[in-house]
Short mmCIF file of C-alpha atoms in Angstrom, two decimals:
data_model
loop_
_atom_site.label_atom_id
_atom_site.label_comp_id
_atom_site.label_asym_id
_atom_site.label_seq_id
_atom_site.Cartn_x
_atom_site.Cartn_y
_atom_site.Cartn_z
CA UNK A 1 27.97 -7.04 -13.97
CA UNK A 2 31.29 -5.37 -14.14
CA UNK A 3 32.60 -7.24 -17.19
CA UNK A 4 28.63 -6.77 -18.76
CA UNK A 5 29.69 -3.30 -18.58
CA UNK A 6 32.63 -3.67 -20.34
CA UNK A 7 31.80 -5.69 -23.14
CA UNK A 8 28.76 -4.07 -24.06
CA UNK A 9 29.05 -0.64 -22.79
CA UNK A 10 26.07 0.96 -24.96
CA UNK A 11 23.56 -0.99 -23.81
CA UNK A 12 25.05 -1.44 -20.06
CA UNK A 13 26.80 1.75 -19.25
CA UNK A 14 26.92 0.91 -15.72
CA UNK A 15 26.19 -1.23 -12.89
CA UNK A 16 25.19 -1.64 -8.88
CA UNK A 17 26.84 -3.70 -6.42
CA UNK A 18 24.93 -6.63 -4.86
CA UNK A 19 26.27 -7.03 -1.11
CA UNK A 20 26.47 -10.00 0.82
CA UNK A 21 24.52 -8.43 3.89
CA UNK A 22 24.83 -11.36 6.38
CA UNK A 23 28.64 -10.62 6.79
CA UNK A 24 29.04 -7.05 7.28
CA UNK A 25 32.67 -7.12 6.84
CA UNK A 26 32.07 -8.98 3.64
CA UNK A 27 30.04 -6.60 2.44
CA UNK A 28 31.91 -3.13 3.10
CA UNK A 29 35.19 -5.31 1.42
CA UNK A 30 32.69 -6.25 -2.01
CA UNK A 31 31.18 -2.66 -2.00
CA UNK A 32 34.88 -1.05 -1.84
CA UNK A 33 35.85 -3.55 -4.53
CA UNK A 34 32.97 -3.05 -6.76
CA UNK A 35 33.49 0.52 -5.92
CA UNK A 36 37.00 1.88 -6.09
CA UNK A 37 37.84 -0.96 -8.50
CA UNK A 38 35.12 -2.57 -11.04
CA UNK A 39 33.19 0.88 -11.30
CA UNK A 40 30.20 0.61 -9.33
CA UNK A 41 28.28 3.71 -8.98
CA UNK A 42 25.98 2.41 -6.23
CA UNK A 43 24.56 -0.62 -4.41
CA UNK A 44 21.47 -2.49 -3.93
CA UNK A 45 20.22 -3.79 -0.56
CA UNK A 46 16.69 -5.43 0.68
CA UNK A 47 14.32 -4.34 2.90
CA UNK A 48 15.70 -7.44 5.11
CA UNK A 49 18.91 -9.65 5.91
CA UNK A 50 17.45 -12.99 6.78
CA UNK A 51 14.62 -11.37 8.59
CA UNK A 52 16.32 -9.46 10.51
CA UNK A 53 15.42 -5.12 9.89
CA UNK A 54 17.37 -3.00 7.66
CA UNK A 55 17.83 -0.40 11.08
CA UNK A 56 19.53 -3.23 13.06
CA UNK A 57 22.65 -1.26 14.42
CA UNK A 58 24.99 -4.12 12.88
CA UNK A 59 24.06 -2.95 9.29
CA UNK A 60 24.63 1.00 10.08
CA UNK A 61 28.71 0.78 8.69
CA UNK A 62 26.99 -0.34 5.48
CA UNK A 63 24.92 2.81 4.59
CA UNK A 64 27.29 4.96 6.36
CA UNK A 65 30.11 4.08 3.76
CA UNK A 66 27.33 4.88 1.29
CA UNK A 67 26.63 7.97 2.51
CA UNK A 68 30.07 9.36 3.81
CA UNK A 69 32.45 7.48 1.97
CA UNK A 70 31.61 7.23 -1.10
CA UNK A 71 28.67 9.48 -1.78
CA UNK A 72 26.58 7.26 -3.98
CA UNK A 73 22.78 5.45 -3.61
CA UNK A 74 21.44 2.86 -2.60
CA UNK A 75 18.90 1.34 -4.57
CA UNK A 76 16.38 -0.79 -1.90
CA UNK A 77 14.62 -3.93 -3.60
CA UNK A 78 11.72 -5.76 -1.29
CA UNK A 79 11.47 -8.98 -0.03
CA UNK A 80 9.16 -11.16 1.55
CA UNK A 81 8.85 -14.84 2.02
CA UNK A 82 6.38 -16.96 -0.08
CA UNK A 83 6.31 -19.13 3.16
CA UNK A 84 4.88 -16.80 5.27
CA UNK A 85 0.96 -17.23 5.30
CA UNK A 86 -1.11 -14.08 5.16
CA UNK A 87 -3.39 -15.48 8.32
CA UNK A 88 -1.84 -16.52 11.64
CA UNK A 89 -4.13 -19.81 11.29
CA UNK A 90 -3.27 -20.70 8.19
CA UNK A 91 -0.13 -23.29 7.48
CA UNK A 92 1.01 -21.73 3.92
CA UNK A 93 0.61 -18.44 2.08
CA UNK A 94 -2.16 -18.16 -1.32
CA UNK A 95 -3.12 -16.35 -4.09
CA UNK A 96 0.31 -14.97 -4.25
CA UNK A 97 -0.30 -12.05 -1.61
CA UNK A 98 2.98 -12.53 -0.20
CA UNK A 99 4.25 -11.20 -3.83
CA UNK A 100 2.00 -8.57 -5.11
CA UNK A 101 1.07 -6.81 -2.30
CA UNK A 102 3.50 -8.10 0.21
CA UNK A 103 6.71 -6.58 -1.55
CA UNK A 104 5.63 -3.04 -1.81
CA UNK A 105 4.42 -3.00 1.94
CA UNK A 106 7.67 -4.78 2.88
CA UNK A 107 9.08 -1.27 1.44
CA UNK A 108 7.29 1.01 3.12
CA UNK A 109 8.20 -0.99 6.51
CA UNK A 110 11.53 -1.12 5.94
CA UNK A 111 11.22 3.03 4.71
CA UNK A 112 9.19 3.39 8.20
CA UNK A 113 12.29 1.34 10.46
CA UNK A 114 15.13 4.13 8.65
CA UNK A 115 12.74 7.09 9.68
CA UNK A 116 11.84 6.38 12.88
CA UNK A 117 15.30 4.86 13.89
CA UNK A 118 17.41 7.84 13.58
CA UNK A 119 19.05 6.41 10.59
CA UNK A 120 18.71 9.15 8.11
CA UNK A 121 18.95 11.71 10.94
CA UNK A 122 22.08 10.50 11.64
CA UNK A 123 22.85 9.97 7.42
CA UNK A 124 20.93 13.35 5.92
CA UNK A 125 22.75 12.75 2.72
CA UNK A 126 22.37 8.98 2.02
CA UNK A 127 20.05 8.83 -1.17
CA UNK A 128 17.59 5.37 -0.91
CA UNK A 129 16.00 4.52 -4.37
CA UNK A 130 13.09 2.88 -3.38
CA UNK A 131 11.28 0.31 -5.78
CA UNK A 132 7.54 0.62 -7.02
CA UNK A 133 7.45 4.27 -6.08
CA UNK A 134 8.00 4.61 -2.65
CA UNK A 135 6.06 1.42 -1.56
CA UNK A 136 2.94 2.80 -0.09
CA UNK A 137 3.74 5.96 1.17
CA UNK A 138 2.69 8.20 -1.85
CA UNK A 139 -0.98 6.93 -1.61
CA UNK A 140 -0.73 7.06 2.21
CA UNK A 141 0.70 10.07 2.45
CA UNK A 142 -2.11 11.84 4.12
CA UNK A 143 -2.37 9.17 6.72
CA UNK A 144 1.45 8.45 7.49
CA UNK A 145 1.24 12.26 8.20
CA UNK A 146 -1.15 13.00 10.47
CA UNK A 147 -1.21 9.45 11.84
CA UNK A 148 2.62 9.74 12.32
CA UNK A 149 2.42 13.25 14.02
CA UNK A 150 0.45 11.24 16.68
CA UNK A 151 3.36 8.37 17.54
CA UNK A 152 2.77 7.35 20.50
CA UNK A 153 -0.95 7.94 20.82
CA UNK A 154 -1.37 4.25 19.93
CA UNK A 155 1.41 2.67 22.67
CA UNK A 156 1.13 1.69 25.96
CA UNK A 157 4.18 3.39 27.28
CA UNK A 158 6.11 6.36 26.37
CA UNK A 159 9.01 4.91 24.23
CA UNK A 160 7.25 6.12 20.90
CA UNK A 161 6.42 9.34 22.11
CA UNK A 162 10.30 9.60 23.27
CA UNK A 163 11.03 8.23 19.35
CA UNK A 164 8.84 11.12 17.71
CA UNK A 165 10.80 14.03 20.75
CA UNK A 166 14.03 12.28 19.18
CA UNK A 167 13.49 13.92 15.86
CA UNK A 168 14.01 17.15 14.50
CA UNK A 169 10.86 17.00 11.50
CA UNK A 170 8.30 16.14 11.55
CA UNK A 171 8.28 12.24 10.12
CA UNK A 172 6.39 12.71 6.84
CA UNK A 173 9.72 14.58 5.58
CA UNK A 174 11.90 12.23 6.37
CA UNK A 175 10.14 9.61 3.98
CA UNK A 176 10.23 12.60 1.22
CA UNK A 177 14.58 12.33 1.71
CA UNK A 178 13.55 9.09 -0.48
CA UNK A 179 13.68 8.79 -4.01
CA UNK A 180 11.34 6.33 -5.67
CA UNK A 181 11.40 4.32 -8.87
CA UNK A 182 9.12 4.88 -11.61
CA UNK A 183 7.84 0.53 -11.64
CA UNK A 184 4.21 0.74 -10.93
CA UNK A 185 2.82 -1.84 -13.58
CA UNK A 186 2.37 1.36 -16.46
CA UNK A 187 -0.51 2.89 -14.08
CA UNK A 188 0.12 7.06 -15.45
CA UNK A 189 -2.35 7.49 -12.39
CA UNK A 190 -0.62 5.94 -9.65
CA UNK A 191 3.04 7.64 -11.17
CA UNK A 192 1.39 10.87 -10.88
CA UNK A 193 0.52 10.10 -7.25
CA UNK A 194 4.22 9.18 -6.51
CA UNK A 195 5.42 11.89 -8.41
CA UNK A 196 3.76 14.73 -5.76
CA UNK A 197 4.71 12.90 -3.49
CA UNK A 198 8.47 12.72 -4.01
CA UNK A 199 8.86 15.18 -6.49
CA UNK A 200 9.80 14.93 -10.02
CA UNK A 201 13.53 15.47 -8.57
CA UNK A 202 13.11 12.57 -6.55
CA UNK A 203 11.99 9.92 -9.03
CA UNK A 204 14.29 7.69 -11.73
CA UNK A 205 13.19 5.48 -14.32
CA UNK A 206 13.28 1.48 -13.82
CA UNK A 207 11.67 -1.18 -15.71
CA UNK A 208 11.26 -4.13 -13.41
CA UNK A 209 11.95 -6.21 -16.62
CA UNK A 210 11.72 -9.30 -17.01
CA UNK A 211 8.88 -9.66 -14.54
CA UNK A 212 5.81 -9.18 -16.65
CA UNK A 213 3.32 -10.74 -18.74
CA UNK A 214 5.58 -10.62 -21.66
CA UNK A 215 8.83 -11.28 -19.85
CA UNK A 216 10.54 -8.15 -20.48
CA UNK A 217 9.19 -5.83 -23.00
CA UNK A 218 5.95 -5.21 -21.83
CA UNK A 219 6.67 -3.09 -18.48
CA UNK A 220 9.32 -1.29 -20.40
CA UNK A 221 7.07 -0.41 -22.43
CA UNK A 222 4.04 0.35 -20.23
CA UNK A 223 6.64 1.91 -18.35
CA UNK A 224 7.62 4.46 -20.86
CA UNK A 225 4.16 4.91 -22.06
CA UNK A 226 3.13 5.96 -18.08
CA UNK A 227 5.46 8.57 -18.17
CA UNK A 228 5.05 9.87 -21.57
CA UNK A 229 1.23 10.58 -21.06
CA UNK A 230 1.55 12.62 -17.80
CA UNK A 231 2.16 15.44 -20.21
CA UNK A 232 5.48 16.65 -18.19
CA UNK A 233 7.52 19.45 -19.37
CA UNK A 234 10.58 18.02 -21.59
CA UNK A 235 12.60 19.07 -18.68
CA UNK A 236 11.17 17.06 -16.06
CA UNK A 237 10.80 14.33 -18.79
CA UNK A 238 14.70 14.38 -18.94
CA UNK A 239 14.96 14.38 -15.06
CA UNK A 240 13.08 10.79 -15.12
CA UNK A 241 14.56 9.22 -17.82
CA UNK A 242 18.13 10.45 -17.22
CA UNK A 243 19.10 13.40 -15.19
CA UNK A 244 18.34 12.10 -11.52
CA UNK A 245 19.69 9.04 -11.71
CA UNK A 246 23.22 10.82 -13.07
CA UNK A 247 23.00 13.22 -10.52
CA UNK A 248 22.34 10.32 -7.70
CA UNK A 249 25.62 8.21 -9.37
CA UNK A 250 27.44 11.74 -9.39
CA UNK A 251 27.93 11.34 -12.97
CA UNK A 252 28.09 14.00 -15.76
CA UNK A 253 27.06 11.86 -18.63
CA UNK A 254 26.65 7.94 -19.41
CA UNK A 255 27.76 5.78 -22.54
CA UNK A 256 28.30 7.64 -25.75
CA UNK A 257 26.14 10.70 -24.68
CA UNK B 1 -26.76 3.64 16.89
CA UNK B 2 -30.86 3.01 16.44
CA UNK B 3 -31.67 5.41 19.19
CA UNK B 4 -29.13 7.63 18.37
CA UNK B 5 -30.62 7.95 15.15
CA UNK B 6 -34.39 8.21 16.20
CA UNK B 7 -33.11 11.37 18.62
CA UNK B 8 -30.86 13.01 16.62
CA UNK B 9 -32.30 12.14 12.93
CA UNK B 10 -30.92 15.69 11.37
CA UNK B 11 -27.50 14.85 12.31
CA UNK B 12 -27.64 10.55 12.11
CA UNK B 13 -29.97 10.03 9.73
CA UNK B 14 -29.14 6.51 8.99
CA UNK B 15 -26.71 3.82 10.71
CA UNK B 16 -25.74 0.32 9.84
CA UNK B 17 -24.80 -2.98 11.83
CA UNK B 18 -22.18 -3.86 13.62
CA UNK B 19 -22.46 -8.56 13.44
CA UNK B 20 -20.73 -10.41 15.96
CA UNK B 21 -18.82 -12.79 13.66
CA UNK B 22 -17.47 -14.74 15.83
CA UNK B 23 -20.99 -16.74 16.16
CA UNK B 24 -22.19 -16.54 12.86
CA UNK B 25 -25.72 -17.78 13.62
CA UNK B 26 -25.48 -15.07 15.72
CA UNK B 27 -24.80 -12.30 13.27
CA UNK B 28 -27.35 -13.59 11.11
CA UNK B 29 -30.01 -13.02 13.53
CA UNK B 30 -28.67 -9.81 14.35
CA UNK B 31 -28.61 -8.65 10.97
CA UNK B 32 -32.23 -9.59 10.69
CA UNK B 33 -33.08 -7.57 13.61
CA UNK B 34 -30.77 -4.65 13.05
CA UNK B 35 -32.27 -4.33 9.03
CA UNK B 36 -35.44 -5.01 9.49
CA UNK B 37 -36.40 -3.50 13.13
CA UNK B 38 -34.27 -1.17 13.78
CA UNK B 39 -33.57 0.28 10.28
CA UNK B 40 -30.24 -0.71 9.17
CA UNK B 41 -28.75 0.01 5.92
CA UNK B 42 -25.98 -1.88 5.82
CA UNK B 43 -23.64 -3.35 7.97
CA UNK B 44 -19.73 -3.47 8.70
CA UNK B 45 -17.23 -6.14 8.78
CA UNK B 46 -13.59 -6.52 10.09
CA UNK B 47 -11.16 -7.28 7.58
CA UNK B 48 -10.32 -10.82 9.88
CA UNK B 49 -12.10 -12.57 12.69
CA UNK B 50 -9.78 -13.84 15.82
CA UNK B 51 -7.16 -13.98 12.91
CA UNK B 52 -9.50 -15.68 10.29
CA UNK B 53 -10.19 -14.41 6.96
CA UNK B 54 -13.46 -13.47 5.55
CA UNK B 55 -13.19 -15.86 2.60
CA UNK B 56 -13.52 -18.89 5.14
CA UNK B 57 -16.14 -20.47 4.05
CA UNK B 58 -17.72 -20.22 7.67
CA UNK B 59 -18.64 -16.55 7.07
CA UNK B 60 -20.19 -17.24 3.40
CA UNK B 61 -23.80 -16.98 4.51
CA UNK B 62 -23.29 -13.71 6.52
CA UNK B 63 -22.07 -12.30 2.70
CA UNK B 64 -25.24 -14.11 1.17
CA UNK B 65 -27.56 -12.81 3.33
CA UNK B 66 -26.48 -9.25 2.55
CA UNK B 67 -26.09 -9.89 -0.85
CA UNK B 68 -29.29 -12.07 -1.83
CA UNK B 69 -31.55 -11.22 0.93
CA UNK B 70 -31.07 -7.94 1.72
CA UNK B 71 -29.45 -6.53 -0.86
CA UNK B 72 -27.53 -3.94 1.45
CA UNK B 73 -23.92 -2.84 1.67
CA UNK B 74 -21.03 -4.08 3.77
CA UNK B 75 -18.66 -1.54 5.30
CA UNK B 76 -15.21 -3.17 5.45
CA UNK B 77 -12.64 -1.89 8.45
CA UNK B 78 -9.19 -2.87 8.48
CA UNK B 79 -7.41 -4.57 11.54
CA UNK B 80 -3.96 -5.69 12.03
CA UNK B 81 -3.50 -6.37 16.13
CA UNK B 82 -0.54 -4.27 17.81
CA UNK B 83 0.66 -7.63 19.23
CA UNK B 84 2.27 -8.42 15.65
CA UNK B 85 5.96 -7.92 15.47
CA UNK B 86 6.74 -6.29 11.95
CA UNK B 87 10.51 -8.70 11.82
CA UNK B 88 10.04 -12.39 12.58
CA UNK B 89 12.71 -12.10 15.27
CA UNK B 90 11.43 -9.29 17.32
CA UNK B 91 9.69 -9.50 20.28
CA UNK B 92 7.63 -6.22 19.72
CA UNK B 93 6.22 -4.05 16.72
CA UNK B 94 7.74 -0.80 16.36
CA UNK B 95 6.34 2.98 15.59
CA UNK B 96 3.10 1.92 15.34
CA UNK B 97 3.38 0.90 11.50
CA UNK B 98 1.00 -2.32 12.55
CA UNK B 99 -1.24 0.68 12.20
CA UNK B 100 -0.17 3.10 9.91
CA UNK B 101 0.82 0.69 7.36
CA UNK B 102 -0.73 -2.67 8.36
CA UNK B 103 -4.25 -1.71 8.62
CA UNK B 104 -4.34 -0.43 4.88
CA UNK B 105 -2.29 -3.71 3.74
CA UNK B 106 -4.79 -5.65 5.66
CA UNK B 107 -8.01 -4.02 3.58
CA UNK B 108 -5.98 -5.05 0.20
CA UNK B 109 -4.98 -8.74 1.57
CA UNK B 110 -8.97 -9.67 2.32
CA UNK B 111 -10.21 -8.02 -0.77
CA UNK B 112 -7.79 -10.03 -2.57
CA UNK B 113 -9.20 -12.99 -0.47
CA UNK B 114 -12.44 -12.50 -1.90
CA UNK B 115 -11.78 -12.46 -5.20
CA UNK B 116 -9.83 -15.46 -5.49
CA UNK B 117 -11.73 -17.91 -3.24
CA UNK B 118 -14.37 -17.29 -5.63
CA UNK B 119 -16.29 -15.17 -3.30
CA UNK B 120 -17.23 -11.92 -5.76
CA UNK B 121 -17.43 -14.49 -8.51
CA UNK B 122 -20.62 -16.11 -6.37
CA UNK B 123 -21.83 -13.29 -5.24
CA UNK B 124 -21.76 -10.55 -8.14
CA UNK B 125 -24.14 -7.98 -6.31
CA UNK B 126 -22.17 -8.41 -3.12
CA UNK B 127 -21.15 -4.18 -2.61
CA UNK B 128 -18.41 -3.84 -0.19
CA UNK B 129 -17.00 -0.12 0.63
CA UNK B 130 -13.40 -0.31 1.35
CA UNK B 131 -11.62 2.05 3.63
CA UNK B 132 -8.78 3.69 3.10
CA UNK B 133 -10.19 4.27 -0.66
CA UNK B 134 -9.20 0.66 -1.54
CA UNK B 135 -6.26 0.08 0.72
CA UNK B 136 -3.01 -0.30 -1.37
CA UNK B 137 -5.38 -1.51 -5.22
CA UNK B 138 -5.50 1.63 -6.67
CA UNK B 139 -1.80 2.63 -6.33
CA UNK B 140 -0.63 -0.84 -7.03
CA UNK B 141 -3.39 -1.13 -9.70
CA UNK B 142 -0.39 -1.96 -12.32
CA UNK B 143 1.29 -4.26 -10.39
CA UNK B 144 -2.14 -6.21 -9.46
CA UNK B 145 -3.13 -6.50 -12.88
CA UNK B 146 0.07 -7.22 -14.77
CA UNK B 147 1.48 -10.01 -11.88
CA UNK B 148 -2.34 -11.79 -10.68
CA UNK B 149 -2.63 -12.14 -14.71
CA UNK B 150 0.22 -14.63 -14.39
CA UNK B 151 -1.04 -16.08 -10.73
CA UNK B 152 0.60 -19.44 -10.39
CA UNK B 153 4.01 -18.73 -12.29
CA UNK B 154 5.60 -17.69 -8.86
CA UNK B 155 4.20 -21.01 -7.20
CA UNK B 156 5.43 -24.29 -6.61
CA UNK B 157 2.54 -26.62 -7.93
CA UNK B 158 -0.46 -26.06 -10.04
CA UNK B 159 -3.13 -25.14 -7.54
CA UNK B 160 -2.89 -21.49 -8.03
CA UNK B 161 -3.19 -21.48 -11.78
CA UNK B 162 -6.50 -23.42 -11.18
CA UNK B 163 -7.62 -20.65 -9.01
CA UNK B 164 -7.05 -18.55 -12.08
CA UNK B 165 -8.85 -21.12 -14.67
CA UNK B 166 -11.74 -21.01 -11.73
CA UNK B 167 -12.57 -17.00 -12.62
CA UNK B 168 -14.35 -16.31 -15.12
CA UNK B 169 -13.06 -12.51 -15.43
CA UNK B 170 -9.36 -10.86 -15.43
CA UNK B 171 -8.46 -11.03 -11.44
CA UNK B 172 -8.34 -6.63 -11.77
CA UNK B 173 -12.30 -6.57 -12.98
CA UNK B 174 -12.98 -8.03 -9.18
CA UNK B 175 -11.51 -5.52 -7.72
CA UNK B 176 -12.65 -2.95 -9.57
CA UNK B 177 -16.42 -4.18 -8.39
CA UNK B 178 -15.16 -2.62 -4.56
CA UNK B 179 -16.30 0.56 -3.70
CA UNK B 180 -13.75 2.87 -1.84
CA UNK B 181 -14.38 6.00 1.00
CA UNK B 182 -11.98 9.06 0.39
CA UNK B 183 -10.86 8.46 3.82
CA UNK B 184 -6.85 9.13 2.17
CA UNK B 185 -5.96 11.59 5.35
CA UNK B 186 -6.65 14.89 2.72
CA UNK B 187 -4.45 13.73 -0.09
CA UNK B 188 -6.32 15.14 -3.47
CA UNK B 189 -3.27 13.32 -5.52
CA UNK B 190 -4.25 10.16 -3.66
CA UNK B 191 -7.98 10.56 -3.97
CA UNK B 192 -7.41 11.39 -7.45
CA UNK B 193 -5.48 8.11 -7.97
CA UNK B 194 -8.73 6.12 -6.07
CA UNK B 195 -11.04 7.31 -8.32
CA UNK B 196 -8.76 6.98 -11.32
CA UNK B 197 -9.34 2.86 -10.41
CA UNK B 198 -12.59 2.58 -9.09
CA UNK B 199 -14.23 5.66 -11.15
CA UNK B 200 -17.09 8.33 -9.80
CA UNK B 201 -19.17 5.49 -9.21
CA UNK B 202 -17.50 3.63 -6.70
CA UNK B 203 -16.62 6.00 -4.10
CA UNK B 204 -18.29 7.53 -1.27
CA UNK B 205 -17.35 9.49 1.05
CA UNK B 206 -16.61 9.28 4.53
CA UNK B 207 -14.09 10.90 7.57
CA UNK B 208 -12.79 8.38 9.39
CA UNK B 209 -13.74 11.02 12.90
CA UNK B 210 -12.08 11.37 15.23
CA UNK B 211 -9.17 9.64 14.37
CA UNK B 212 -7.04 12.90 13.65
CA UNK B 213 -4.33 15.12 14.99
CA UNK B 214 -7.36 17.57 16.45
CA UNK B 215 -9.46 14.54 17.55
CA UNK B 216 -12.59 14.66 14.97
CA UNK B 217 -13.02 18.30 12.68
CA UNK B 218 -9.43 17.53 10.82
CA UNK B 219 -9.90 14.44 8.71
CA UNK B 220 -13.53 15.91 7.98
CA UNK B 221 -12.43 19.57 6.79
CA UNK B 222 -9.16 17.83 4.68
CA UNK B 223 -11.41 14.94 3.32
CA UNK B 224 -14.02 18.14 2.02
CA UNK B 225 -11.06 20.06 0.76
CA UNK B 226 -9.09 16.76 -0.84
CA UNK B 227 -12.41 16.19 -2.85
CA UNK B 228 -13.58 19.80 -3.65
CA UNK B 229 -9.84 20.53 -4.73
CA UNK B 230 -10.13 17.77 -7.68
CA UNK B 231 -12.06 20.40 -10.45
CA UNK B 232 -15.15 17.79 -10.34
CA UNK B 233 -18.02 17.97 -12.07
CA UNK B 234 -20.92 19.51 -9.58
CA UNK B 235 -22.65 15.56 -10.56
CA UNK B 236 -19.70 13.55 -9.64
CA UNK B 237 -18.84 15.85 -6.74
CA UNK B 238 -22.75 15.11 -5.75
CA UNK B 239 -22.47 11.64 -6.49
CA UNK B 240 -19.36 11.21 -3.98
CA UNK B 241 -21.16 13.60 -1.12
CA UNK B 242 -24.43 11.61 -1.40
CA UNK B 243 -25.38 10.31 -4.26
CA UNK B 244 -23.16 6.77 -4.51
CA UNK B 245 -24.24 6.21 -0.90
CA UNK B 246 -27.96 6.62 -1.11
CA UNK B 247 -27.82 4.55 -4.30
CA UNK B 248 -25.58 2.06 -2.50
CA UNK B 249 -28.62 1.89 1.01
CA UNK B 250 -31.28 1.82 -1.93
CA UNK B 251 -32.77 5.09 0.00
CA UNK B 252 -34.17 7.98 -2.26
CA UNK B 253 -32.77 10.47 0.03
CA UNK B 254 -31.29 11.25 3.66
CA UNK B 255 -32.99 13.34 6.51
CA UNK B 256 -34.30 16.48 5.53
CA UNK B 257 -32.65 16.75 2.15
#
């Protein structure tokens, strides 16, 4: 990625670090090398290390360096195994459920384990870029409040009522501390939806190319043409296209300007 | 709910079934008796049975019957058990998301069921009323179109690009034939994204009482003010009060009105 950068710095101004989240150790060394020395201004994780939960306490030294280190984002990409079959009595997965639908909930999990964990209470100013717009929190916003407001309610002992006393919000704004990506297949409707959720400060422009129809163009496009019709002010425009993500990477400008 | 609605028929004027689907004989019969003695207009299914989806071909003549012979809705209610760990190596779920999150990723697994095994493709007058306002289909609307459209690509042998072949309409029109409930916990940006996908015709309302922070008057005041709070036309806000629903029970009108 680093030497991408280099060679063709117009059309790849700059890069993420991909981590190597099995070894801890491993992985602080990688992100201070593709920090301090290739030029990284960021790094992306997924919402799970060999199944394991992105709130497992082994993984904390990761987004603390993030967030008190070196003061850049994290962009989180899901996962979830094709293998897994959507039924308990079922021996494989179909219809590629797993995929579709199985990756954006596989955010909002993952989104609902750093909430409810203490991890951004302990982290207020790590910045999480979360992929397809916040998962499904934007459209379940209503319900993840006043569902979440309740923890507890729903468990046969106290432990998640003592989880919900351990914070100091109310959950619903932790998940707004989250910034989401603009990918939602070129739906202007469902962009809208993410947008009041997060806020147009809290959303940056991604393409999920290559994984279209098309192979590439088409969700760039789409992409483009979602946020281009929610007749934003050129302002906020900016902020999606551009200005967030600088101001996430700590940058004043990128490539020629 | 018969009785309930003989005695109180200002303030119940019209129930439908609950099936036991683990016997399916047995739900026939009782959707026989509850539609045709005791008044039923409809009647609700679980989103799985003992773990099983709904597109097992077991359950086929339960959708028949209320699609050929009576000709009457099915309600469609989430479940995801609290037993379910959310990481494979985890002995226990965590905060509740089972609930939170699962149940709506449930509704948008066995709609997705039912379009590919064919189900909606035999059945074309088959009406099912999602909750949750379509679970995660209209946020994901993009996504679902843009990826399904390539069903097969992201699988190992050919068997899922059949499925595709099988349908004789872009995977998205199916779901588009769901109707949704505004049950979206008082979002209007969420509500507005539901009937962005399904349009004015598709969704009635409902409250999803008592299943709020206050126990019951909550979710019904926020669902009123989520839909009144959209500018809609006094016809489409009619149409989502009443009108879709009556249309739906083939009634000419409700109670008193």
């Amino acid at each position: 990625m680093a030497q991408i950068c280099r060679e063709f710095p117009d059309q790849f101004p700059v890069f993420v670090a991909s981590l190597p989240k099995n070894n801890v150790p491993a992985a602080l060394e990688e992100m201070e090398r593709a920090i301090t020395q290739l030029g990284a201004r960021g790094a992306q994780v997924i919402t799970s290390v060999n199944g394991r939960p992105l709130d497992d306490p082994e993984f904390f030294p990761i987004f603390e360096a993030m967030s008190k280190r070196y003061d850049l984002p994290v962009w989180m990409h899901p996962f979830r195994p094709g293998t897994r079959a959507d039924y308990p009595g079922e021996e494989r997965w179909k219809y590629e459920v797993w995929q579709v639908l199985g990756w954006p909930f596989e955010t909002s999990v993952a989104m609902s384990r750093m909430v409810f964990s203490g991890l951004l209470e302990k982290l207020p100013k790590l910045r999480i870029i979360t992929h397809h717009c916040g998962g499904m929190l934007p459209y379940f916003s209503g319900r993840a409040e006043s569902l979440w407001a309740q923890l507890g309610s729903r468990s046969p002992d106290d432990s998640e009522i003592n989880v919900l006393k351990s914070l100091s919000k109310p959950p619903i704004e932790y998940f707004k501390m989250f910034y989401g990506d603009t990918v939602l297949g070129g739906s202007a409707s469902a962009l809208r939806c993410g947008l009041d959720f997060f806020g147009v400060d809290h959303v940056v422009f991604a393409s999920d190319c290559p994984s279209d129809p098309e192979h590439g163009p088409m969700f760039i496009r789409e992409g483009i043409r979602s946020i281009d019709s929610l007749g934003l002010s050129d302002d906020d425009r900016e902020k999606l296209y551009l200005g967030n993500a600088l101001k996430l990477m700590r940058m004043s400008r990128i490539g020629k300007g």
